[in-house]
Coordinates of C-alpha atoms in Angstrom, one line a residue:
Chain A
X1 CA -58.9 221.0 -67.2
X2 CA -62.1 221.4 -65.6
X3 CA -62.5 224.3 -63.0
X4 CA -62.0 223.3 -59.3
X5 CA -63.8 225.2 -56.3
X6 CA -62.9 225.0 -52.6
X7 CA -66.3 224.7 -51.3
X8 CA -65.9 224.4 -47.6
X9 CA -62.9 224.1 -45.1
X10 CA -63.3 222.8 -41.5
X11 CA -60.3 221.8 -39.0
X12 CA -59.9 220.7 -35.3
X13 CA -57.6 223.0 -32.6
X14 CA -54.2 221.7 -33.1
X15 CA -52.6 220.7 -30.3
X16 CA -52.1 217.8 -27.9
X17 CA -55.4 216.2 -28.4
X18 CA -57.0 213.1 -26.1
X19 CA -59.0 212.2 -29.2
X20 CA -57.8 209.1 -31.3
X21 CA -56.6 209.5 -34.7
X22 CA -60.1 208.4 -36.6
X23 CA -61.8 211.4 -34.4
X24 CA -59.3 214.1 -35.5
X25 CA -60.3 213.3 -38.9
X26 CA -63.6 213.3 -38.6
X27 CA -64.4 215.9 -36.2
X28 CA -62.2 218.1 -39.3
X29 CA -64.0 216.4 -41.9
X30 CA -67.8 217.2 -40.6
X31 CA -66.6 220.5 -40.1
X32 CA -65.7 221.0 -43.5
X33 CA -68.8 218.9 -44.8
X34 CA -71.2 221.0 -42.6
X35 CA -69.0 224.3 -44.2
X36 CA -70.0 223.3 -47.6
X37 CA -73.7 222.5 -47.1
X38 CA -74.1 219.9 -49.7
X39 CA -77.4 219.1 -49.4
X40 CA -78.2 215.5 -50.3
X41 CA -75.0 215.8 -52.9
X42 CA -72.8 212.8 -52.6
X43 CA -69.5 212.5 -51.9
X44 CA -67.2 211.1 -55.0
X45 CA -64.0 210.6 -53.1
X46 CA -62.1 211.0 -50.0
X47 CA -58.1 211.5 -49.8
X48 CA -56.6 211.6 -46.7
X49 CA -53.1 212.5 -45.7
X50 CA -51.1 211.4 -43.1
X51 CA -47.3 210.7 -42.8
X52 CA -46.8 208.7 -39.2
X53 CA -50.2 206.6 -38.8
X54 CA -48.5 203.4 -39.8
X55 CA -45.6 203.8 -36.8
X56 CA -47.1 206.3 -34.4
X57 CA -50.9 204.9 -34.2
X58 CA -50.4 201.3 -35.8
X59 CA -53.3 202.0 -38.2
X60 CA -53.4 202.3 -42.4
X61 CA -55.9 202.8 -44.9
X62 CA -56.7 206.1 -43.2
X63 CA -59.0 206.7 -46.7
X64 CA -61.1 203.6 -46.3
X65 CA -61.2 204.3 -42.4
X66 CA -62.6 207.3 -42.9
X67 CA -65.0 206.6 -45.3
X68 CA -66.8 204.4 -42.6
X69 CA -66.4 206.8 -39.8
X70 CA -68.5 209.0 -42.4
X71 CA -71.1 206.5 -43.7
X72 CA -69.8 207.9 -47.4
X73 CA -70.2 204.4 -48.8
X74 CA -69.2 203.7 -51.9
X75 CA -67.1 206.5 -52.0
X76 CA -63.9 206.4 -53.6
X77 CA -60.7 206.4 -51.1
X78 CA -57.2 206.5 -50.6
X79 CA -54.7 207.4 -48.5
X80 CA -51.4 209.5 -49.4
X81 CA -48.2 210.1 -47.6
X82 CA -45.4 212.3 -49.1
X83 CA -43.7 213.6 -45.8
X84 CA -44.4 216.5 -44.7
X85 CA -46.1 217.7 -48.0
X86 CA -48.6 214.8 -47.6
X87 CA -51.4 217.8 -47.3
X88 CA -51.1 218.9 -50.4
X89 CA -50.3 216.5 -52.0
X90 CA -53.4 214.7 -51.2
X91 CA -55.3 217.9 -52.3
X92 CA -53.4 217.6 -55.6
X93 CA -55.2 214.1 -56.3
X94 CA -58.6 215.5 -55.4
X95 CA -58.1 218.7 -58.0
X96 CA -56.9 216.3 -60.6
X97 CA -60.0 214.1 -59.9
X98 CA -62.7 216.8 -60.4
X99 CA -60.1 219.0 -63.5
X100 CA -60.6 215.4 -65.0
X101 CA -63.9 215.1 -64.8
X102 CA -63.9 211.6 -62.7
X103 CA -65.5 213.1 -59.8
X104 CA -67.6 216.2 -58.8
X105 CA -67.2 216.2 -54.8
X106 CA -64.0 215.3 -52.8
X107 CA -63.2 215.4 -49.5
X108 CA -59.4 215.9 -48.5
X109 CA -58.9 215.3 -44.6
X110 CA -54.9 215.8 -43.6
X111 CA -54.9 214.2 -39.9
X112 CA -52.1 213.7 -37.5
X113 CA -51.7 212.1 -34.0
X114 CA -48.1 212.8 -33.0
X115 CA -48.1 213.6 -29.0
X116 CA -48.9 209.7 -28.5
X117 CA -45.2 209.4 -28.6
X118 CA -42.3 210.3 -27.0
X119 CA -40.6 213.4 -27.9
X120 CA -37.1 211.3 -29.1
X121 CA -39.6 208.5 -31.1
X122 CA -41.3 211.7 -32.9
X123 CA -37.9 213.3 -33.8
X124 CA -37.0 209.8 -35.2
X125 CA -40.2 209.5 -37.2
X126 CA -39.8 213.2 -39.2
X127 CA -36.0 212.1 -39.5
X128 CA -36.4 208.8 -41.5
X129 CA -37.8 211.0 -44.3
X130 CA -33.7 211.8 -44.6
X131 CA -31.4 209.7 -46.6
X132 CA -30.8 206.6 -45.0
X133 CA -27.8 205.9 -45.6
X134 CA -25.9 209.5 -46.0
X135 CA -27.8 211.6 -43.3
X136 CA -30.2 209.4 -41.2
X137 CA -27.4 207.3 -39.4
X138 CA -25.4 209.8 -38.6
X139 CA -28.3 211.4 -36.5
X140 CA -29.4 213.8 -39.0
X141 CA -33.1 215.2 -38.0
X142 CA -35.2 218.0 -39.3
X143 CA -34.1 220.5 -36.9
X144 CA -30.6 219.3 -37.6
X145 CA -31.0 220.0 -41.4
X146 CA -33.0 223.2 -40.3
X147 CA -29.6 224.6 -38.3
X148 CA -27.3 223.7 -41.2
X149 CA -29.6 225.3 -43.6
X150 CA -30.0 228.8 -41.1
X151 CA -26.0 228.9 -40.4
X152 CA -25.2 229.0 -44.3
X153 CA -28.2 231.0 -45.1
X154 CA -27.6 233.5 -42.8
X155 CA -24.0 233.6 -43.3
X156 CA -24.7 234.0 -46.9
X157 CA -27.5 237.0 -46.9
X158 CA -26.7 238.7 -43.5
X159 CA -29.7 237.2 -41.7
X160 CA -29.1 237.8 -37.6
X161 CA -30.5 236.4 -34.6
X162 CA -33.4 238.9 -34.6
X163 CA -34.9 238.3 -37.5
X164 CA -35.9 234.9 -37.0
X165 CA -37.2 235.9 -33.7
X166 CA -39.0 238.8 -35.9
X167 CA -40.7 235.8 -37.4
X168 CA -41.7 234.3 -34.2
X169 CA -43.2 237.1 -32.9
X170 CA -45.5 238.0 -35.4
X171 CA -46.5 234.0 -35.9
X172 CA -46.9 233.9 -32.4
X173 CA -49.2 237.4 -32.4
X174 CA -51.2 235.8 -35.3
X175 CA -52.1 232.5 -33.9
X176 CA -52.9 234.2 -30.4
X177 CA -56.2 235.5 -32.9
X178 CA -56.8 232.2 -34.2
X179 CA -58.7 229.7 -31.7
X180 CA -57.5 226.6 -33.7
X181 CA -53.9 227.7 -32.9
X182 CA -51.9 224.9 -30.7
X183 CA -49.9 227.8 -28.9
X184 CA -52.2 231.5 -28.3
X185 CA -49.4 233.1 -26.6
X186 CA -47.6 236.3 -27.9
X187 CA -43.7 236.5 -27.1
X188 CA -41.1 239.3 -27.3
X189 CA -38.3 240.1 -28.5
X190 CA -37.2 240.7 -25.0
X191 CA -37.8 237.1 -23.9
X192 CA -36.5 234.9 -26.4
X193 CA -33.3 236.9 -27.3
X194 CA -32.4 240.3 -25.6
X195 CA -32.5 239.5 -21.6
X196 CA -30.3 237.7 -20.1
X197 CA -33.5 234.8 -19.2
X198 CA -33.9 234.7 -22.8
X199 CA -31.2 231.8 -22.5
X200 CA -33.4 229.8 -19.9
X201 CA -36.8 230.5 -22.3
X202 CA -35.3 229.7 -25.4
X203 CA -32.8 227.1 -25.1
X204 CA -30.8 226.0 -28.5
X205 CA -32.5 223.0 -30.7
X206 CA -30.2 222.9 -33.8
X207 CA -27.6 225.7 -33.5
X208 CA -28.2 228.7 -34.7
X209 CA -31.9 228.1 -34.1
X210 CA -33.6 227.8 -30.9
X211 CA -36.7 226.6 -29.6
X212 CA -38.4 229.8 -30.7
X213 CA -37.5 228.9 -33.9
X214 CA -39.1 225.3 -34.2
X215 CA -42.6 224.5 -34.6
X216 CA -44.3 222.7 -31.9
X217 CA -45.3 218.8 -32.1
X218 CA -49.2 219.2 -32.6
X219 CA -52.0 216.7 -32.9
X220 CA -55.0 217.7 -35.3
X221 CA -56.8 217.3 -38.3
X222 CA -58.1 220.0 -41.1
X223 CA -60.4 219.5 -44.2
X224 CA -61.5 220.2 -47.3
X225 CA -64.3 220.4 -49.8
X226 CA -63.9 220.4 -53.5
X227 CA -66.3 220.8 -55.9
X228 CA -66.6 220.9 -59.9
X229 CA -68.4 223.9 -61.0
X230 CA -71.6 222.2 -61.8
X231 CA -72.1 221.9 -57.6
X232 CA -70.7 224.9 -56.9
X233 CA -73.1 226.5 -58.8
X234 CA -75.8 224.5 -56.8
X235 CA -74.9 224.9 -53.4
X236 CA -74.0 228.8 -54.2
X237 CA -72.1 230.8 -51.4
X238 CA -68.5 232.0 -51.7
X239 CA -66.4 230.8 -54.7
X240 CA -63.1 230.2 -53.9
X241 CA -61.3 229.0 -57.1
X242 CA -58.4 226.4 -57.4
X243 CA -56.5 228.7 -59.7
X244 CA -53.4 226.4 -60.0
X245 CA -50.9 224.0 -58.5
X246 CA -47.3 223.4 -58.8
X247 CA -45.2 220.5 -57.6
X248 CA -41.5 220.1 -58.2
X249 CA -38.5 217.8 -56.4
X250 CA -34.9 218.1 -55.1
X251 CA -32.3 216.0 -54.4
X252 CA -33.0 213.4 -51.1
X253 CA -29.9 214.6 -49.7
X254 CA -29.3 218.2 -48.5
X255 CA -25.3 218.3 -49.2
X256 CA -26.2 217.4 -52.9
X257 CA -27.7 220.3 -53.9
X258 CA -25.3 222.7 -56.2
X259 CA -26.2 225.5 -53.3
X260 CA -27.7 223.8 -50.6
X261 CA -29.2 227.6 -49.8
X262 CA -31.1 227.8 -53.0
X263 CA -35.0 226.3 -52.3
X264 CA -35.0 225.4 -56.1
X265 CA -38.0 223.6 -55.9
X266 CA -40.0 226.2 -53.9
X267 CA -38.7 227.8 -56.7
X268 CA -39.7 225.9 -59.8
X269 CA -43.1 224.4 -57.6
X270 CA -44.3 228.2 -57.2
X271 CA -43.7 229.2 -61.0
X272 CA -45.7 226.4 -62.3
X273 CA -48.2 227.2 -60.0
X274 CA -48.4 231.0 -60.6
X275 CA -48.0 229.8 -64.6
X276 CA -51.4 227.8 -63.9
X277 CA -53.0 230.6 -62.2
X278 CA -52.1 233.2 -64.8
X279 CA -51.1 235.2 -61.9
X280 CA -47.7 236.8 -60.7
X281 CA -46.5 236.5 -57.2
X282 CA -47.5 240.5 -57.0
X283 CA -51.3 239.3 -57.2
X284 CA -51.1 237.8 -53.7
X285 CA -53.0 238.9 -51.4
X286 CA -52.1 236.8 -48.5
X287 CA -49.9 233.8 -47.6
X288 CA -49.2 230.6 -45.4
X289 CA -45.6 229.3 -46.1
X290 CA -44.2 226.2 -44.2
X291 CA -42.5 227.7 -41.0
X292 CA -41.7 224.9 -39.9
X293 CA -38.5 226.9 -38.8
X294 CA -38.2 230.7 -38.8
X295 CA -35.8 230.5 -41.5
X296 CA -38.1 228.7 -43.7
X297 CA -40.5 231.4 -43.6
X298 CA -37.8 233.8 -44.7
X299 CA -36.1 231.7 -47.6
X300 CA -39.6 230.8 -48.9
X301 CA -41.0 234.3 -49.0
X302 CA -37.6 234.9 -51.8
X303 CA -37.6 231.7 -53.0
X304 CA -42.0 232.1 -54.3
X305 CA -41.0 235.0 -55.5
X306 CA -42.6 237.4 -53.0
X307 CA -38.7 239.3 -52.4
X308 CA -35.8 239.1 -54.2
X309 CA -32.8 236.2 -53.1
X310 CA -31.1 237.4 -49.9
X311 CA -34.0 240.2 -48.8
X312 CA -36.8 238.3 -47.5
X313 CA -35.2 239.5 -44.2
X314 CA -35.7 242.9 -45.2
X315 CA -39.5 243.1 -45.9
X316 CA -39.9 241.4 -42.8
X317 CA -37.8 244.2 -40.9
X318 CA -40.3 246.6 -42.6
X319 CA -43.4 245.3 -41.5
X320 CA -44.4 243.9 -44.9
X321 CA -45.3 240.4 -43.5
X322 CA -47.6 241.7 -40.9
X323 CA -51.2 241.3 -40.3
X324 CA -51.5 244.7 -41.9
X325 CA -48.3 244.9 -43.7
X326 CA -48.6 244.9 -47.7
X327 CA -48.4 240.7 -47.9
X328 CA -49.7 239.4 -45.0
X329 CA -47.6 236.0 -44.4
X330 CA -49.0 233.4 -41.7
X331 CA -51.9 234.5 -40.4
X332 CA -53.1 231.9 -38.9
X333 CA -49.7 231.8 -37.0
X334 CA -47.6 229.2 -39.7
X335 CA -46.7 225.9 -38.0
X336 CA -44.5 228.0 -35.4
X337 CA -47.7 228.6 -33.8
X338 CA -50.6 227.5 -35.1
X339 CA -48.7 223.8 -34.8
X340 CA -47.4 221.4 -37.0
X341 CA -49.3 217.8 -37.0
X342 CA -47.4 217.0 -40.4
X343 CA -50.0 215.2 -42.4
X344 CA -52.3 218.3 -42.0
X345 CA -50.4 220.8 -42.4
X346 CA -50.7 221.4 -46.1
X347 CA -54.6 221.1 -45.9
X348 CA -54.6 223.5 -42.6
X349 CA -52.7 225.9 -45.0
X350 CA -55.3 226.1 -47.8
X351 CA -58.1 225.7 -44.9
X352 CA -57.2 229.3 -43.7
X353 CA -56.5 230.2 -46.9
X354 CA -60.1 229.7 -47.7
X355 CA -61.4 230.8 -44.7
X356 CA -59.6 234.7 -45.8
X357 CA -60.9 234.5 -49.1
X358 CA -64.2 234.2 -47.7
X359 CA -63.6 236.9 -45.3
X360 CA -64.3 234.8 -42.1
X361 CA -60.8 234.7 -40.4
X362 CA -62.6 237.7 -37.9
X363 CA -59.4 239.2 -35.6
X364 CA -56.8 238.0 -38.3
X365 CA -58.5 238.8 -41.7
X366 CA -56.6 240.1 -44.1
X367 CA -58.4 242.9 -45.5
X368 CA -59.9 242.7 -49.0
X369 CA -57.9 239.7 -49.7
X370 CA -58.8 238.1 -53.4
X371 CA -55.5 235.6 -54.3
X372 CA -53.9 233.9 -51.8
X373 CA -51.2 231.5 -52.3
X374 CA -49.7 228.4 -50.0
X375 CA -46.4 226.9 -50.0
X376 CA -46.4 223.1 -48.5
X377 CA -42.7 222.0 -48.6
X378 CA -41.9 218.2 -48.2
X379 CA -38.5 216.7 -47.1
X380 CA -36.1 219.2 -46.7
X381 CA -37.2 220.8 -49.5
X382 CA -36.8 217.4 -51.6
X383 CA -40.6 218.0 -52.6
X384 CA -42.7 220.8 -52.3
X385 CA -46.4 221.7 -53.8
X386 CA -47.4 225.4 -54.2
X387 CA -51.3 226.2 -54.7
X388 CA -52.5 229.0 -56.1
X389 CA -56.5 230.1 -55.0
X390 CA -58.4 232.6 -55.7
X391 CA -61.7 234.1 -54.9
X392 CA -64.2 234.7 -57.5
X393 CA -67.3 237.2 -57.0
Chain B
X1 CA -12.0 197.6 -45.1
X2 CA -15.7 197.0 -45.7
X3 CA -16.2 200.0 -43.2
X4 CA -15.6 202.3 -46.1
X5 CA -18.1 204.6 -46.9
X6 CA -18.5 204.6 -51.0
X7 CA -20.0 207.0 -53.5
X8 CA -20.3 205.8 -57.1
X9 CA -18.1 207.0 -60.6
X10 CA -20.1 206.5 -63.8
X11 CA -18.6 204.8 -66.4
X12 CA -19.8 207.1 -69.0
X13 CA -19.1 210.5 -67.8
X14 CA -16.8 210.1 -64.9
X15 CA -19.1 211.9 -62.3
X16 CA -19.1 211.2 -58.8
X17 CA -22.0 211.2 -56.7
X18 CA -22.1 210.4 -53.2
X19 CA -25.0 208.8 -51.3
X20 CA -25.3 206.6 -54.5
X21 CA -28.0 206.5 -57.3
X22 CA -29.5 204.1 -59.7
X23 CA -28.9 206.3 -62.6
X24 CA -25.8 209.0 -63.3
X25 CA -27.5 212.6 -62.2
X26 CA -25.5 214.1 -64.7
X27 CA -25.7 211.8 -67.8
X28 CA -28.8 209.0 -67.1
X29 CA -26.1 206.3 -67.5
X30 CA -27.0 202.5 -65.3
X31 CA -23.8 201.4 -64.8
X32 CA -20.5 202.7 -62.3
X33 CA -18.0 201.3 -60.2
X34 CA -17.5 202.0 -56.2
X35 CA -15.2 205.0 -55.3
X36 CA -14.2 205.5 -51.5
X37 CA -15.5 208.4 -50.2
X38 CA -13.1 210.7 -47.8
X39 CA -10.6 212.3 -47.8
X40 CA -9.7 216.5 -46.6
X41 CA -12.1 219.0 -47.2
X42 CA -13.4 222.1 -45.6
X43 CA -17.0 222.7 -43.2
X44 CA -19.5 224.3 -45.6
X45 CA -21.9 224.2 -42.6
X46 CA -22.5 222.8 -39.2
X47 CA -24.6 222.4 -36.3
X48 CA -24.9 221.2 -33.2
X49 CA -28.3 219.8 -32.7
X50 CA -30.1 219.0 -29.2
X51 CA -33.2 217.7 -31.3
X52 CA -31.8 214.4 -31.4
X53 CA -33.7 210.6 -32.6
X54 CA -33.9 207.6 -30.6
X55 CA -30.7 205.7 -29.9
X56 CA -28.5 208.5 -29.0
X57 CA -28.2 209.2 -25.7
X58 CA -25.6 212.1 -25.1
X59 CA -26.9 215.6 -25.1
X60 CA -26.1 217.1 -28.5
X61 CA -24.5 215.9 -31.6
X62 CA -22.5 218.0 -33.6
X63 CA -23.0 217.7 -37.8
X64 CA -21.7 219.2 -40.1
X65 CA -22.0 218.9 -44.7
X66 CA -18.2 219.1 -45.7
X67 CA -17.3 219.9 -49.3
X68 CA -14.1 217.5 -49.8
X69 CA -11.0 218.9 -51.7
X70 CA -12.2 216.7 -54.7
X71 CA -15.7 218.5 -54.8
X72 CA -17.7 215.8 -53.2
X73 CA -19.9 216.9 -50.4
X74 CA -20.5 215.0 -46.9
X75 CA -22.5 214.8 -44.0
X76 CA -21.4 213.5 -41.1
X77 CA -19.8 214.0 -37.5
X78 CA -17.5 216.4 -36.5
X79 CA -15.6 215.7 -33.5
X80 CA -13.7 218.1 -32.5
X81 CA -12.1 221.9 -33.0
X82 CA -14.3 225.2 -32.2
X83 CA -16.1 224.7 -35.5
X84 CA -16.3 227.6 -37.8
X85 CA -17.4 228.0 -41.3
X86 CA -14.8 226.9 -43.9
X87 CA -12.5 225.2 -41.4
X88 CA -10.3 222.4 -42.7
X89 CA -10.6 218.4 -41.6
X90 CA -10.1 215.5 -42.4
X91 CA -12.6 212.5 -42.4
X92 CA -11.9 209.3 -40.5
X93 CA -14.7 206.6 -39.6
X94 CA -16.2 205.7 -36.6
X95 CA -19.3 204.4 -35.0
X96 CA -21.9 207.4 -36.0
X97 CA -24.9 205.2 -34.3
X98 CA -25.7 202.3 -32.1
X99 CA -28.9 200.3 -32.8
X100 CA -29.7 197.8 -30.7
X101 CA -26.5 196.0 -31.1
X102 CA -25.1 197.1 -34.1
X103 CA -22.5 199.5 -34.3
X104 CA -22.8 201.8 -37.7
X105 CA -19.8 203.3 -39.2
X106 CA -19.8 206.2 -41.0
X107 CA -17.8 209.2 -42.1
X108 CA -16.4 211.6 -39.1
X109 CA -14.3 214.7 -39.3
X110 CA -11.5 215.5 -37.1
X111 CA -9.2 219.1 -37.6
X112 CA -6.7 218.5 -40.5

């Protein structure tokens, strides 16, 4: 395989946005474009990811779309939707389009326009990722999958209250340092759990996780540049490597899995991708993992190997996970904070991961940080894609 | 009753899997015959979620994944008890959502 570079990385604020879907990716995309400073190099091809477009903004061909919002005719384009893993998936077919020597420079654009709906209509969207038949119609939805997950899982492993609002916090601390953040608010411990008007703030979602716990609904769009090595060479600045990528797949339903605790294919995606990289979980330097619920950040952090099964708790008790802990995890503020519009979400995670590789992350920047690794998981953990980057000198 | 909720038996190996599958998880095999799925079990997990999709309009539903006596595991709705973690019940069927004007029937779980 051909060397892949990340050569620039561009997103909107996430958030509830007034601007139609086409301007979210666009806005994102010339951001990243502008960040890569291509010269009169062409683009090759254009992914984009979305999930929703087809029901929530009664548009498809997102790929060709953009391509004429962009004037990057005859560009190559096409459109990929995997759930909430469309992100990086959709950066998956632009690496294996330059590592195969078919193109030199792709642009992946993850866009979602969510807050056009209702909040119920939304819910219902995520949920029909589920299994039709043996979870959607008994009003199975992510957060309900999320609560079942949390109450075995923490059962299991001794995981209390407080450390998913541990995982809160700190999300919430980082994204109040990132201006692309949906929600730049700190909260305490105090307000979403001790006092007694922690009941009022943080009502219950999907018991045992409450709002605190849940990701907001976001609007947004984030981009990305690759590059083979012959332009990266040419347009010089930062190299930030594709080191490698790992994808693996679970059962549709949840109840199928031998133990439905076990994020096997967080598991198996993150080996393969580490494998690739020739790198061990010990060489990151910084990560974004898909929070999409506090527990998630927890069980991934064990299940990519960072801590051992059933401790990923622990670290976080000790600081480890911090801003200035020993493996920073979510800078940016994860999807608890930094929001969640699902079709960018795995591009946004590799768009800050970028962004600290090249050390220009300012009040959140992880100091000195070299290898930094992203965790993008689909479904209910029915398909996940781990990417490996890493900076080179 | 065609209200039954079914899981499949392959004809090779004799595993059950509930939802169903084009091929036998365990042994690849194409071919199976239906198997009713129900029975007593206990709650490997619940939750009662406020997060809920269109076409429910009461203010939480309360799921739960039950592991059956015969090893099958099932989500559904459980209707009553304080639930706890390994608590036993027993599934009946019921109308688990209304769209539009159909009534769906699925698997429910009661206190055995």
């Amino acid at each position: 395989m051909n060397p892949v570079y990340i050569a620039g990385a561009g997103m909107t604020r996430f958030g509830r946005s007034e601007w139609s879907l086409m301007q979210l990716a666009s806005v994102a995309s010339l951001a990243a474009l502008h960040h890569a400073n291509l010269g009169d190099i062409p683009v090759d091809g254009v992914v984009v990811a979305n999930m929703g477009a087809a029901r929530m903004n009664r548009q498809t061909a997102l790929g060709s779309a953009l391509v004429d919002q962009l004037a990057l005719y005859p560009a190559a384009a096409e459109s990929v939707e995997n759930g909430p893993a469309s992100g990086a998936s959709a950066f998956k077919v632009g690496v294996q389009a330059i590592a195969s020597g078919m193109a030199d420079v792709v642009l992946i654009t993850g866009v979602e326009r969510m807050r056009v709906v209702n909040g119920l209509e939304g819910t219902d969207f995520v949920s029909s990722l589920s299994h039709p038949e043996a979870e959607y119609i008994y009003g199975v939805t992510l957060p309900a999958l999320a609560g079942m997950f949390a109450r075995l899982f923490m059962d299991k492993f001794g995981v209390e209250r407080k450390h998913l609002a541990m995982v809160a916090i700190k999300n919430h601390a980082n994204a109040a340092k990132n201006p692309y953040a949906h929600i730049q608010q700190t909260v305490t411990m105090e307000g979403i759990l001790t006092l007694p008007e922690a009941a009022v703030n943080n009502p219950p979602i999907a018991e045992p996780l409450h709002m605190f716990d849940c990701c907001p609904v976001s609007d947004g769009g984030a981009s990305l540049v690759l590059v083979s090595e012959t332009v990266a060479a040419k347009i010089g600045g930062p190299k930030v490597r594709v080191a490698g990528i790992g994808q693996a797949t679970d059962t549709h339903t949840v109840h199928e899995r031998e133990d439905p605790t076990d994020l096997k294919s967080v598991r198996i995606a993150a080996g393969i991708a580490f494998d690739r990289a020739g790198l061990t979980p010990q060489d990151v330097d910084v990560a974004e993992l898909h929070d999409a619920f506090t527990i998630l950040e927890i069980a991934e952090s064990e299940a990519s190997g960072f801590f051992p099964r059933g401790e990923g708790h622990k670290a976080l008790e000790r600081g480890e996970t911090q801003l200035d802990g020993t493996l920073p995890i979510n800078p940016s503020g994860g999807l608890k904070a930094k929001g969640h519009p699902v079709g960018a979400t795995g591009v946004a995670q590799l768009v800050e991961l970028t962004w600290q590789l090249r050390g220009e992350c300012d009040a959140r920047q992880v100091k000195d940080a070299k290898v930094a690794y992203a965790c993008n998981f689909g479904g209910f953990g029915n398909n996940v894609v781990a990417s490996v980057l890493q900076r080179e000198a | 009753m065609s209200d039954n909720v079914y899981g499949m038996k392959c004809n090779s190996c004799g595993t059950v899997s509930y939802p169903k599958h084009a091929v036998c998880p365990n042994c690849r095999n194409e071919t199976f015959i239906d198997v009713v799925i129900g029975g007593e079990g206990k709650v490997l997990t619940f939750t009662d979620v406020y997060a809920l999709a269109i076409e429910y309009e009461t203010r939480y539903l309360r799921l739960a994944i039950v592991e059956l006596d015969d090893g099958i595991r099932v989500t559904g709705q459980l209707l009553d008890g304080e639930p706890k973690l390994g608590m036993r019940v027993k599934t009946v069927l019921g109308t688990v959502r209304q769209s539009g004007e159909t009534a769906i029937q699925g698997l429910q779980f009661v206190s055995a």
